[in-house]
């Protein structure tokens, strides 16, 4: 366990440093670069590139470089995005967004593959149930990883908190905040004024340094790992472009995957709403940009704590109960956000919603990854690549319609997608239980048939 734990901690703290920078930047894109929709366009481009990358790059890079070096090289793409923000324009943010998107799918596919192999290996050595160990490892990872949102957003709030106090926000502006915000009506308001360029450079310098530290930590201390199946079959040649595309597409013959793609798609939708719409239409509109970081800290802290809790709870409750908890929690949030009229006098509510959101998101992050790792164990790389593809598609669609639809419409979209995703997930669990029941019946009838045969003889 010591060696496994050491590698999990190195991987987790590497992601913590990397996403301290990226998470903080992502939360600020829609508020900081609201002119002409540059921030939202950059995020949409980023996830569009991630979508294309998910189809092709992960299995090729993982086979050629291994999980470790795929992660290290992909991390460098994230650092490039931080550098692109130093002179934010269409000519710097869009190309670096594309680069980050190309690196994101291999990064997450390699991370998921690495943790799954590590969990399966440890379960085999200790005689434990594979899916329980894998779920626990994902829980440890996401506990540390999700805290990156705390540090990234705390840094941004402390830096931007040095901005001179702005005048009071006019009362009439609150009428267009929250679900009433249509077509970015709140973009050009007193509360969304950019902080000074000096403060922006200070923040970007901290974020870039954090990204470089992540690359160095992972390159120096993470041990390479190989799948036991690949070891037994000998060294395989790296798959070609077409075989990679074919393996990812062929996986869709499995009807379970066809149903489960709605889960990562929904993940993209709900995270895009929180990062792009809640931060701008609720927090920035009613409180000001300096509160974005503090509000997102609440989301990240609850997410991190719940991630490790769910990793342990899954052994006792099973994943169905956790999925039900996540769905009910987020469903309640959507209905409340449709009815709520945000105002500075209701300050605690601005933190309650991200907290509940983090509670639900922790279910999707830990249980979705563990579910894909366990159900598609023989095709882990293609399965995790497919997961990131659909999650990226969710982001692209959500950020794509962000500047065209009212916030209330976006909430109704989320309600619909969540309902469909849960219905699809329930179907997969039902099919799985039917298969198990059939196998048990066959095992029980075999001895009976053998007994009848021996009697006849």
Coordinates of C-alpha atoms in Angstrom, one line a residue:
X1 CA 0.0 0.0 0.0
X2 CA 2.9 2.4 0.8
X3 CA 4.2 2.4 -2.8
X4 CA 0.6 2.8 -4.2
X5 CA -0.2 5.6 -1.7
X6 CA 3.0 7.5 -2.5
X7 CA 2.2 7.5 -6.3
X8 CA -1.5 8.5 -5.6
X9 CA -0.3 11.4 -3.5
X10 CA 2.3 12.5 -6.1
X11 CA -0.3 12.4 -8.8
X12 CA -2.9 14.1 -6.6
X13 CA -0.6 17.0 -5.5
X14 CA 0.6 17.4 -9.1
X15 CA -3.0 17.9 -10.2
X16 CA -3.6 20.1 -7.2
X17 CA -0.8 22.6 -8.2
X18 CA -1.9 22.5 -11.9
X19 CA -5.6 23.1 -11.3
X20 CA -4.9 25.7 -8.6
X21 CA -3.9 27.8 -11.6
X22 CA -6.3 26.5 -14.2
X23 CA -9.4 26.4 -11.9
X24 CA -8.9 29.9 -10.7
X25 CA -8.5 31.2 -14.3
X26 CA -11.5 29.3 -15.6
X27 CA -13.8 30.8 -12.9
X28 CA -12.7 34.3 -13.9
X29 CA -12.8 34.0 -17.7
X30 CA -16.4 35.0 -18.2
X31 CA -16.1 37.9 -15.7
X32 CA -12.6 39.1 -16.6
X33 CA -12.9 39.0 -20.4
X34 CA -16.6 39.7 -20.9
X35 CA -16.0 42.2 -23.8
X36 CA -17.2 40.6 -27.1
X37 CA -17.6 37.3 -25.2
X38 CA -13.8 36.5 -25.3
X39 CA -13.7 34.6 -22.0
X40 CA -16.7 32.3 -22.9
X41 CA -15.4 31.9 -26.5
X42 CA -12.0 30.8 -25.1
X43 CA -13.6 28.2 -22.8
X44 CA -15.8 27.0 -25.7
X45 CA -12.8 26.6 -28.0
X46 CA -10.9 24.9 -25.2
X47 CA -13.5 22.2 -24.8
X48 CA -14.0 21.9 -28.6
X49 CA -10.3 21.0 -28.9
X50 CA -10.7 18.6 -26.0
X51 CA -13.6 16.9 -27.8
X52 CA -11.4 16.3 -30.9
X53 CA -8.5 15.2 -28.8
X54 CA -10.6 12.7 -26.9
X55 CA -11.3 10.8 -30.1
X56 CA -7.7 10.3 -31.1
X57 CA -4.9 11.3 -28.8
X58 CA -5.3 9.5 -25.4
X59 CA -4.7 5.8 -26.5
X60 CA -1.9 6.8 -28.9
X61 CA 0.0 8.9 -26.3
X62 CA -0.5 6.5 -23.4
X63 CA 0.7 3.5 -25.6
X64 CA 3.7 5.5 -26.9
X65 CA 4.7 7.4 -23.7
X66 CA 3.0 5.6 -20.9
X67 CA 0.7 7.2 -18.4
X68 CA 3.4 9.2 -16.5
X69 CA 4.9 11.1 -19.5
X70 CA 1.5 11.6 -21.1
X71 CA 0.5 13.4 -17.9
X72 CA 3.7 15.5 -17.8
X73 CA 3.5 16.6 -21.4
X74 CA -0.3 17.4 -21.1
X75 CA 0.5 19.5 -18.0
X76 CA 2.7 21.7 -20.1
X77 CA -0.3 22.6 -22.3
X78 CA -2.0 24.0 -19.2
X79 CA 1.0 26.1 -18.4
X80 CA 0.8 27.5 -21.9
X81 CA -2.8 28.7 -21.3
X82 CA -1.6 30.6 -18.1
X83 CA 1.0 32.3 -20.2
X84 CA -1.5 33.2 -22.9
X85 CA -3.5 35.1 -20.3
X86 CA -0.7 37.6 -19.8
X87 CA -1.7 39.4 -23.0
X88 CA -5.3 38.3 -23.3
X89 CA -6.6 38.8 -26.9
X90 CA -8.2 36.7 -29.6
X91 CA -4.7 36.0 -30.9
X92 CA -3.4 34.6 -27.7
X93 CA -6.3 33.1 -25.7
X94 CA -7.8 31.1 -28.6
X95 CA -4.5 29.3 -29.7
X96 CA -3.5 28.5 -26.1
X97 CA -7.1 27.3 -25.4
X98 CA -6.8 24.9 -28.3
X99 CA -3.4 23.7 -27.0
X100 CA -4.9 23.2 -23.5
X101 CA -7.9 21.3 -25.0
X102 CA -5.6 19.0 -27.0
X103 CA -3.7 18.2 -23.8
X104 CA -6.7 17.9 -21.5
X105 CA -8.1 14.6 -22.8
X106 CA -4.8 12.7 -22.7
X107 CA -4.2 14.1 -19.2
X108 CA -7.5 12.9 -17.7
X109 CA -7.4 9.6 -19.6
X110 CA -3.9 8.8 -18.4
X111 CA -4.9 9.8 -14.8
X112 CA -8.0 7.5 -14.9
X113 CA -6.0 4.7 -16.4
X114 CA -3.2 5.1 -13.9
X115 CA -5.5 5.0 -10.8
X116 CA -7.5 2.1 -12.2
X117 CA -4.3 0.0 -12.9
X118 CA -2.9 0.9 -9.5
X119 CA -6.2 0.0 -7.7
X120 CA -6.5 -3.3 -9.6
X121 CA -2.9 -4.2 -8.9
X122 CA -3.3 -3.5 -5.2
X123 CA -6.6 -5.4 -5.0
X124 CA -5.0 -8.4 -6.6
X125 CA -2.1 -8.4 -4.1
X126 CA -4.3 -8.0 -1.0
X127 CA -7.3 -10.1 -2.1
X128 CA -9.7 -7.1 -1.9
X129 CA -12.6 -6.3 -4.2
X130 CA -11.2 -4.5 -7.2
X131 CA -14.1 -2.0 -7.6
X132 CA -13.9 -1.0 -3.9
X133 CA -10.1 -0.2 -4.1
X134 CA -10.5 1.7 -7.3
X135 CA -13.4 3.8 -5.8
X136 CA -11.3 4.5 -2.7
X137 CA -8.3 5.6 -4.8
X138 CA -10.5 8.0 -6.9
X139 CA -11.9 9.3 -3.6
X140 CA -8.3 10.1 -2.2
X141 CA -7.4 11.7 -5.5
X142 CA -10.4 13.9 -5.7
X143 CA -10.2 14.9 -2.1
X144 CA -6.8 16.5 -2.8
X145 CA -7.6 17.5 -6.4
X146 CA -10.8 19.3 -5.6
X147 CA -9.1 21.4 -2.9
X148 CA -7.3 23.1 -5.8
X149 CA -10.4 25.2 -6.3
X150 CA -10.0 26.4 -2.7
X151 CA -6.5 27.6 -3.2
X152 CA -6.9 28.9 -6.7
X153 CA -10.0 30.9 -5.9
X154 CA -8.6 32.1 -2.5
X155 CA -5.5 33.5 -4.4
X156 CA -7.7 35.3 -6.9
X157 CA -9.9 36.8 -4.2
X158 CA -7.0 38.0 -2.1
X159 CA -5.2 39.5 -5.1
X160 CA -8.3 41.2 -6.5
X161 CA -9.4 42.2 -3.1
X162 CA -6.7 44.9 -3.2
X163 CA -8.8 46.7 -5.9
X164 CA -10.1 50.1 -4.6
X165 CA -13.7 49.9 -3.4
X166 CA -16.1 50.6 -6.2
X167 CA -19.4 52.6 -5.8
X168 CA -22.6 50.9 -4.7
X169 CA -24.3 48.7 -7.2
X170 CA -27.5 50.3 -8.4
X171 CA -30.7 48.6 -7.2
X172 CA -32.1 48.3 -10.7
X173 CA -29.2 46.1 -11.7
X174 CA -30.4 43.4 -9.3
X175 CA -33.6 43.0 -11.4
X176 CA -31.5 41.5 -14.2
X177 CA -29.4 39.2 -11.9
X178 CA -29.9 35.5 -11.5
X179 CA -32.4 33.6 -13.6
X180 CA -33.6 36.9 -15.1
X181 CA -30.3 37.5 -16.8
X182 CA -30.8 37.4 -20.5
X183 CA -28.1 37.6 -23.2
X184 CA -25.4 38.8 -20.8
X185 CA -27.3 41.9 -19.8
X186 CA -25.1 42.2 -16.7
X187 CA -21.8 42.2 -18.6
X188 CA -21.2 45.9 -18.8
X189 CA -21.9 47.0 -15.2
X190 CA -20.1 48.7 -12.5
X191 CA -19.4 45.5 -10.6
X192 CA -17.7 43.7 -13.5
X193 CA -15.0 46.4 -14.1
X194 CA -11.6 44.7 -14.6
X195 CA -9.0 45.0 -11.8
X196 CA -5.8 46.9 -12.6
X197 CA -3.4 45.3 -15.0
X198 CA -0.7 45.1 -12.3
X199 CA -3.0 42.9 -10.1
X200 CA -3.9 40.7 -13.1
X201 CA -0.1 40.2 -13.8
X202 CA 0.5 39.4 -10.2
X203 CA -2.2 36.7 -10.2
X204 CA -1.0 35.2 -13.5
X205 CA 2.6 35.1 -12.2
X206 CA 1.4 33.0 -9.2
X207 CA -0.7 30.7 -11.4
X208 CA 2.1 30.1 -13.9
X209 CA 4.6 29.3 -11.1
X210 CA 2.1 26.8 -9.7
X211 CA 1.8 25.1 -13.1
X212 CA 5.6 24.8 -13.5
X213 CA 5.8 23.2 -10.0
X214 CA 3.2 20.6 -11.0
X215 CA 5.2 19.6 -14.1
X216 CA 8.4 19.3 -12.0
X217 CA 6.8 17.3 -9.2
X218 CA 5.2 14.8 -11.5
X219 CA 8.2 14.3 -13.8
X220 CA 10.5 13.8 -10.8
X221 CA 8.5 11.6 -8.4
X222 CA 5.7 9.8 -10.2
X223 CA 6.6 6.1 -11.0
X224 CA 5.8 4.7 -14.4
X225 CA 3.2 1.9 -14.4
X226 CA 2.1 -0.8 -16.8
X227 CA -1.1 -2.7 -17.0
X228 CA -0.8 -6.3 -16.0
X229 CA -2.7 -7.4 -19.1
X230 CA -0.1 -5.7 -21.3
X231 CA 2.8 -7.2 -19.4
X232 CA 1.4 -10.7 -19.9
X233 CA 0.9 -10.1 -23.6
X234 CA 4.3 -8.5 -24.1
X235 CA 5.1 -5.1 -25.3
X236 CA 2.5 -3.8 -27.8
X237 CA 3.1 -1.5 -30.6
X238 CA 1.5 2.0 -30.3
X239 CA -1.8 2.0 -32.1
X240 CA -2.1 3.8 -35.4
X241 CA -4.3 6.8 -36.0
X242 CA -7.1 4.7 -37.5
X243 CA -6.9 1.8 -35.1
X244 CA -7.2 4.4 -32.2
X245 CA -10.3 6.0 -33.8
X246 CA -11.7 2.5 -34.5
X247 CA -11.2 1.3 -30.9
X248 CA -12.9 4.3 -29.4
X249 CA -15.8 4.1 -31.9
X250 CA -16.1 0.2 -31.5
X251 CA -16.6 0.7 -27.8
X252 CA -20.0 2.2 -28.6
X253 CA -21.2 -1.3 -29.7
X254 CA -21.6 -1.8 -25.9
X255 CA -25.1 -0.6 -25.2
X256 CA -24.0 0.3 -21.6
X257 CA -21.6 2.9 -22.9
X258 CA -24.3 4.3 -25.3
X259 CA -26.5 4.9 -22.2
X260 CA -23.8 6.1 -19.9
X261 CA -22.5 8.8 -22.2
X262 CA -25.2 11.0 -20.8
X263 CA -23.5 11.1 -17.4
X264 CA -20.2 12.8 -18.7
X265 CA -22.3 15.0 -21.0
X266 CA -24.3 16.2 -18.0
X267 CA -21.1 16.8 -16.0
X268 CA -19.9 19.2 -18.7
X269 CA -23.3 21.0 -18.7
X270 CA -23.5 21.5 -14.9
X271 CA -19.8 22.5 -14.5
X272 CA -20.0 25.0 -17.4
X273 CA -23.1 26.5 -15.8
X274 CA -21.3 27.0 -12.4
X275 CA -18.1 28.4 -14.0
X276 CA -19.7 30.5 -16.6
X277 CA -23.2 31.5 -15.5
X278 CA -23.4 31.3 -11.7
X279 CA -20.2 33.2 -11.3
X280 CA -21.3 36.0 -13.6
X281 CA -25.1 36.2 -13.4
X282 CA -25.4 35.6 -9.7
X283 CA -22.2 36.4 -7.9
X284 CA -20.5 39.1 -10.1
X285 CA -23.8 40.7 -10.9
X286 CA -25.0 41.1 -7.3
X287 CA -21.7 41.2 -5.3
X288 CA -18.8 42.0 -7.6
X289 CA -15.9 40.1 -9.2
X290 CA -13.9 40.1 -6.0
X291 CA -16.4 37.7 -4.5
X292 CA -16.2 35.1 -7.3
X293 CA -13.1 33.4 -5.6
X294 CA -14.7 33.2 -2.2
X295 CA -17.9 31.7 -3.5
X296 CA -16.0 29.1 -5.6
X297 CA -13.9 28.2 -2.5
X298 CA -17.2 27.0 -0.9
X299 CA -17.8 24.7 -3.9
X300 CA -14.3 23.3 -3.9
X301 CA -14.1 22.7 -0.2
X302 CA -17.3 20.8 0.0
X303 CA -16.5 18.9 -3.2
X304 CA -13.1 17.8 -1.8
X305 CA -14.5 16.6 1.5
X306 CA -17.4 14.8 -0.1
X307 CA -15.1 13.1 -2.6
X308 CA -13.2 11.2 0.0
X309 CA -16.4 10.5 2.0
X310 CA -18.1 9.0 -1.0
X311 CA -15.1 6.9 -1.8
X312 CA -15.5 5.2 1.6
X313 CA -19.3 5.3 1.7
X314 CA -19.6 3.5 -1.7
X315 CA -18.4 0.2 0.0
X316 CA -21.4 0.2 2.3
X317 CA -24.2 2.0 0.4
X318 CA -23.3 1.0 -3.1
X319 CA -23.1 3.5 -5.9
X320 CA -26.9 3.7 -6.7
X321 CA -27.6 5.5 -3.4
X322 CA -24.9 8.0 -4.1
X323 CA -26.1 8.7 -7.6
X324 CA -29.6 9.3 -6.1
X325 CA -28.2 11.7 -3.6
X326 CA -26.3 13.7 -6.3
X327 CA -29.4 13.9 -8.5
X328 CA -31.8 15.0 -5.8
X329 CA -29.3 17.6 -4.4
X330 CA -28.7 19.2 -7.8
X331 CA -32.4 19.0 -8.8
X332 CA -33.2 21.0 -5.7
X333 CA -30.5 23.6 -6.6
X334 CA -32.0 24.1 -10.1
X335 CA -35.5 24.8 -8.8
X336 CA -34.2 27.1 -6.1
X337 CA -32.0 29.1 -8.6
X338 CA -35.0 29.6 -10.9
X339 CA -37.0 31.1 -8.0
X340 CA -34.2 33.1 -6.2
X341 CA -33.7 36.8 -6.8
X342 CA -30.0 37.4 -5.7
X343 CA -29.3 40.5 -3.6
X344 CA -26.3 41.4 -1.4
X345 CA -28.6 41.3 1.7
X346 CA -28.8 37.5 1.2
X347 CA -25.1 37.0 1.4
X348 CA -25.1 33.4 2.9
X349 CA -27.2 32.1 0.0
X350 CA -24.4 32.9 -2.4
X351 CA -22.3 30.3 -0.6
X352 CA -25.0 27.7 0.1
X353 CA -25.7 27.0 -3.6
X354 CA -22.0 26.3 -4.5
X355 CA -21.7 24.1 -1.4
X356 CA -24.7 22.0 -2.4
X357 CA -23.4 22.0 -6.0
X358 CA -20.0 20.6 -4.7
X359 CA -21.8 17.9 -2.7
X360 CA -23.5 16.7 -5.9
X361 CA -20.5 17.2 -8.2
X362 CA -18.4 15.0 -5.9
X363 CA -20.8 12.1 -6.7
X364 CA -20.3 12.6 -10.5
X365 CA -16.5 13.0 -10.2
X366 CA -15.8 9.9 -8.0
X367 CA -18.6 7.5 -9.0
X368 CA -18.6 8.2 -12.7
X369 CA -14.8 7.6 -13.0
X370 CA -15.0 4.5 -10.9
X371 CA -18.0 3.2 -12.8
X372 CA -16.2 3.6 -16.2
X373 CA -13.0 2.0 -14.8
X374 CA -14.9 -1.0 -13.5
X375 CA -17.4 -1.6 -16.3
X376 CA -14.9 -1.2 -19.1
X377 CA -11.7 -2.6 -17.4
X378 CA -10.4 -4.3 -20.6
X379 CA -10.7 -1.0 -22.6
X380 CA -9.8 1.5 -20.0
X381 CA -8.0 4.0 -22.3
X382 CA -10.8 4.1 -24.9
X383 CA -13.5 4.2 -22.1
X384 CA -11.9 7.2 -20.3
X385 CA -11.2 8.9 -23.7
X386 CA -14.9 8.5 -24.5
X387 CA -15.8 9.8 -21.1
X388 CA -13.7 13.0 -21.7
X389 CA -15.1 13.3 -25.2
X390 CA -18.7 13.5 -23.9
X391 CA -17.8 15.7 -21.0
X392 CA -16.1 18.1 -23.4
X393 CA -19.1 18.1 -25.7
X394 CA -21.2 19.1 -22.7
X395 CA -18.9 22.0 -22.0
X396 CA -18.8 23.1 -25.7
X397 CA -22.6 23.0 -26.0
X398 CA -23.1 24.9 -22.7
X399 CA -20.5 27.5 -23.3
X400 CA -21.7 27.7 -27.0
X401 CA -25.3 28.7 -26.0
X402 CA -24.1 30.7 -23.0
X403 CA -24.3 34.1 -24.8
X404 CA -27.6 33.3 -26.6
X405 CA -30.0 32.0 -23.9
X406 CA -31.4 33.4 -20.7
X407 CA -30.2 31.8 -17.5
X408 CA -33.7 30.5 -16.7
X409 CA -33.6 28.5 -20.0
X410 CA -30.2 27.1 -19.2
X411 CA -31.5 25.9 -15.9
X412 CA -34.4 24.1 -17.6
X413 CA -31.9 22.5 -20.0
X414 CA -29.9 21.2 -17.0
X415 CA -33.1 19.8 -15.5
X416 CA -33.9 17.9 -18.7
X417 CA -30.4 16.5 -19.2
X418 CA -30.1 15.4 -15.6
X419 CA -33.4 13.5 -15.8
X420 CA -32.3 11.7 -19.0
X421 CA -28.9 10.9 -17.5
X422 CA -30.4 9.4 -14.4
X423 CA -32.9 7.3 -16.4
X424 CA -30.1 6.0 -18.6
X425 CA -27.9 5.2 -15.5
X426 CA -30.8 3.4 -13.9
X427 CA -31.3 1.3 -17.1
X428 CA -27.6 0.2 -17.0
X429 CA -27.9 -0.8 -13.3
X430 CA -31.0 -2.8 -14.1
X431 CA -29.3 -4.6 -17.0
X432 CA -26.4 -5.4 -14.8
X433 CA -28.6 -6.8 -12.0
X434 CA -30.4 -9.0 -14.6
X435 CA -27.1 -10.4 -15.9
X436 CA -25.9 -11.2 -12.4
X437 CA -29.3 -12.9 -11.6
X438 CA -29.1 -15.0 -14.8
X439 CA -25.5 -16.1 -14.0
X440 CA -26.5 -17.1 -10.4
X441 CA -29.5 -19.1 -11.8
X442 CA -27.2 -20.9 -14.3
X443 CA -24.8 -21.8 -11.5
X444 CA -27.6 -23.1 -9.3
X445 CA -29.1 -25.3 -12.1
X446 CA -25.7 -26.8 -13.1
X447 CA -25.2 -28.9 -10.0
X448 CA -28.9 -30.0 -10.2
X449 CA -28.4 -31.2 -13.8
X450 CA -25.2 -33.0 -12.9
X451 CA -27.0 -34.8 -10.1
X452 CA -29.7 -35.9 -12.4
X453 CA -27.2 -37.2 -14.9
X454 CA -25.3 -39.2 -12.2
X455 CA -28.6 -40.7 -11.0
X456 CA -29.4 -41.9 -14.5
X457 CA -26.0 -43.5 -14.8

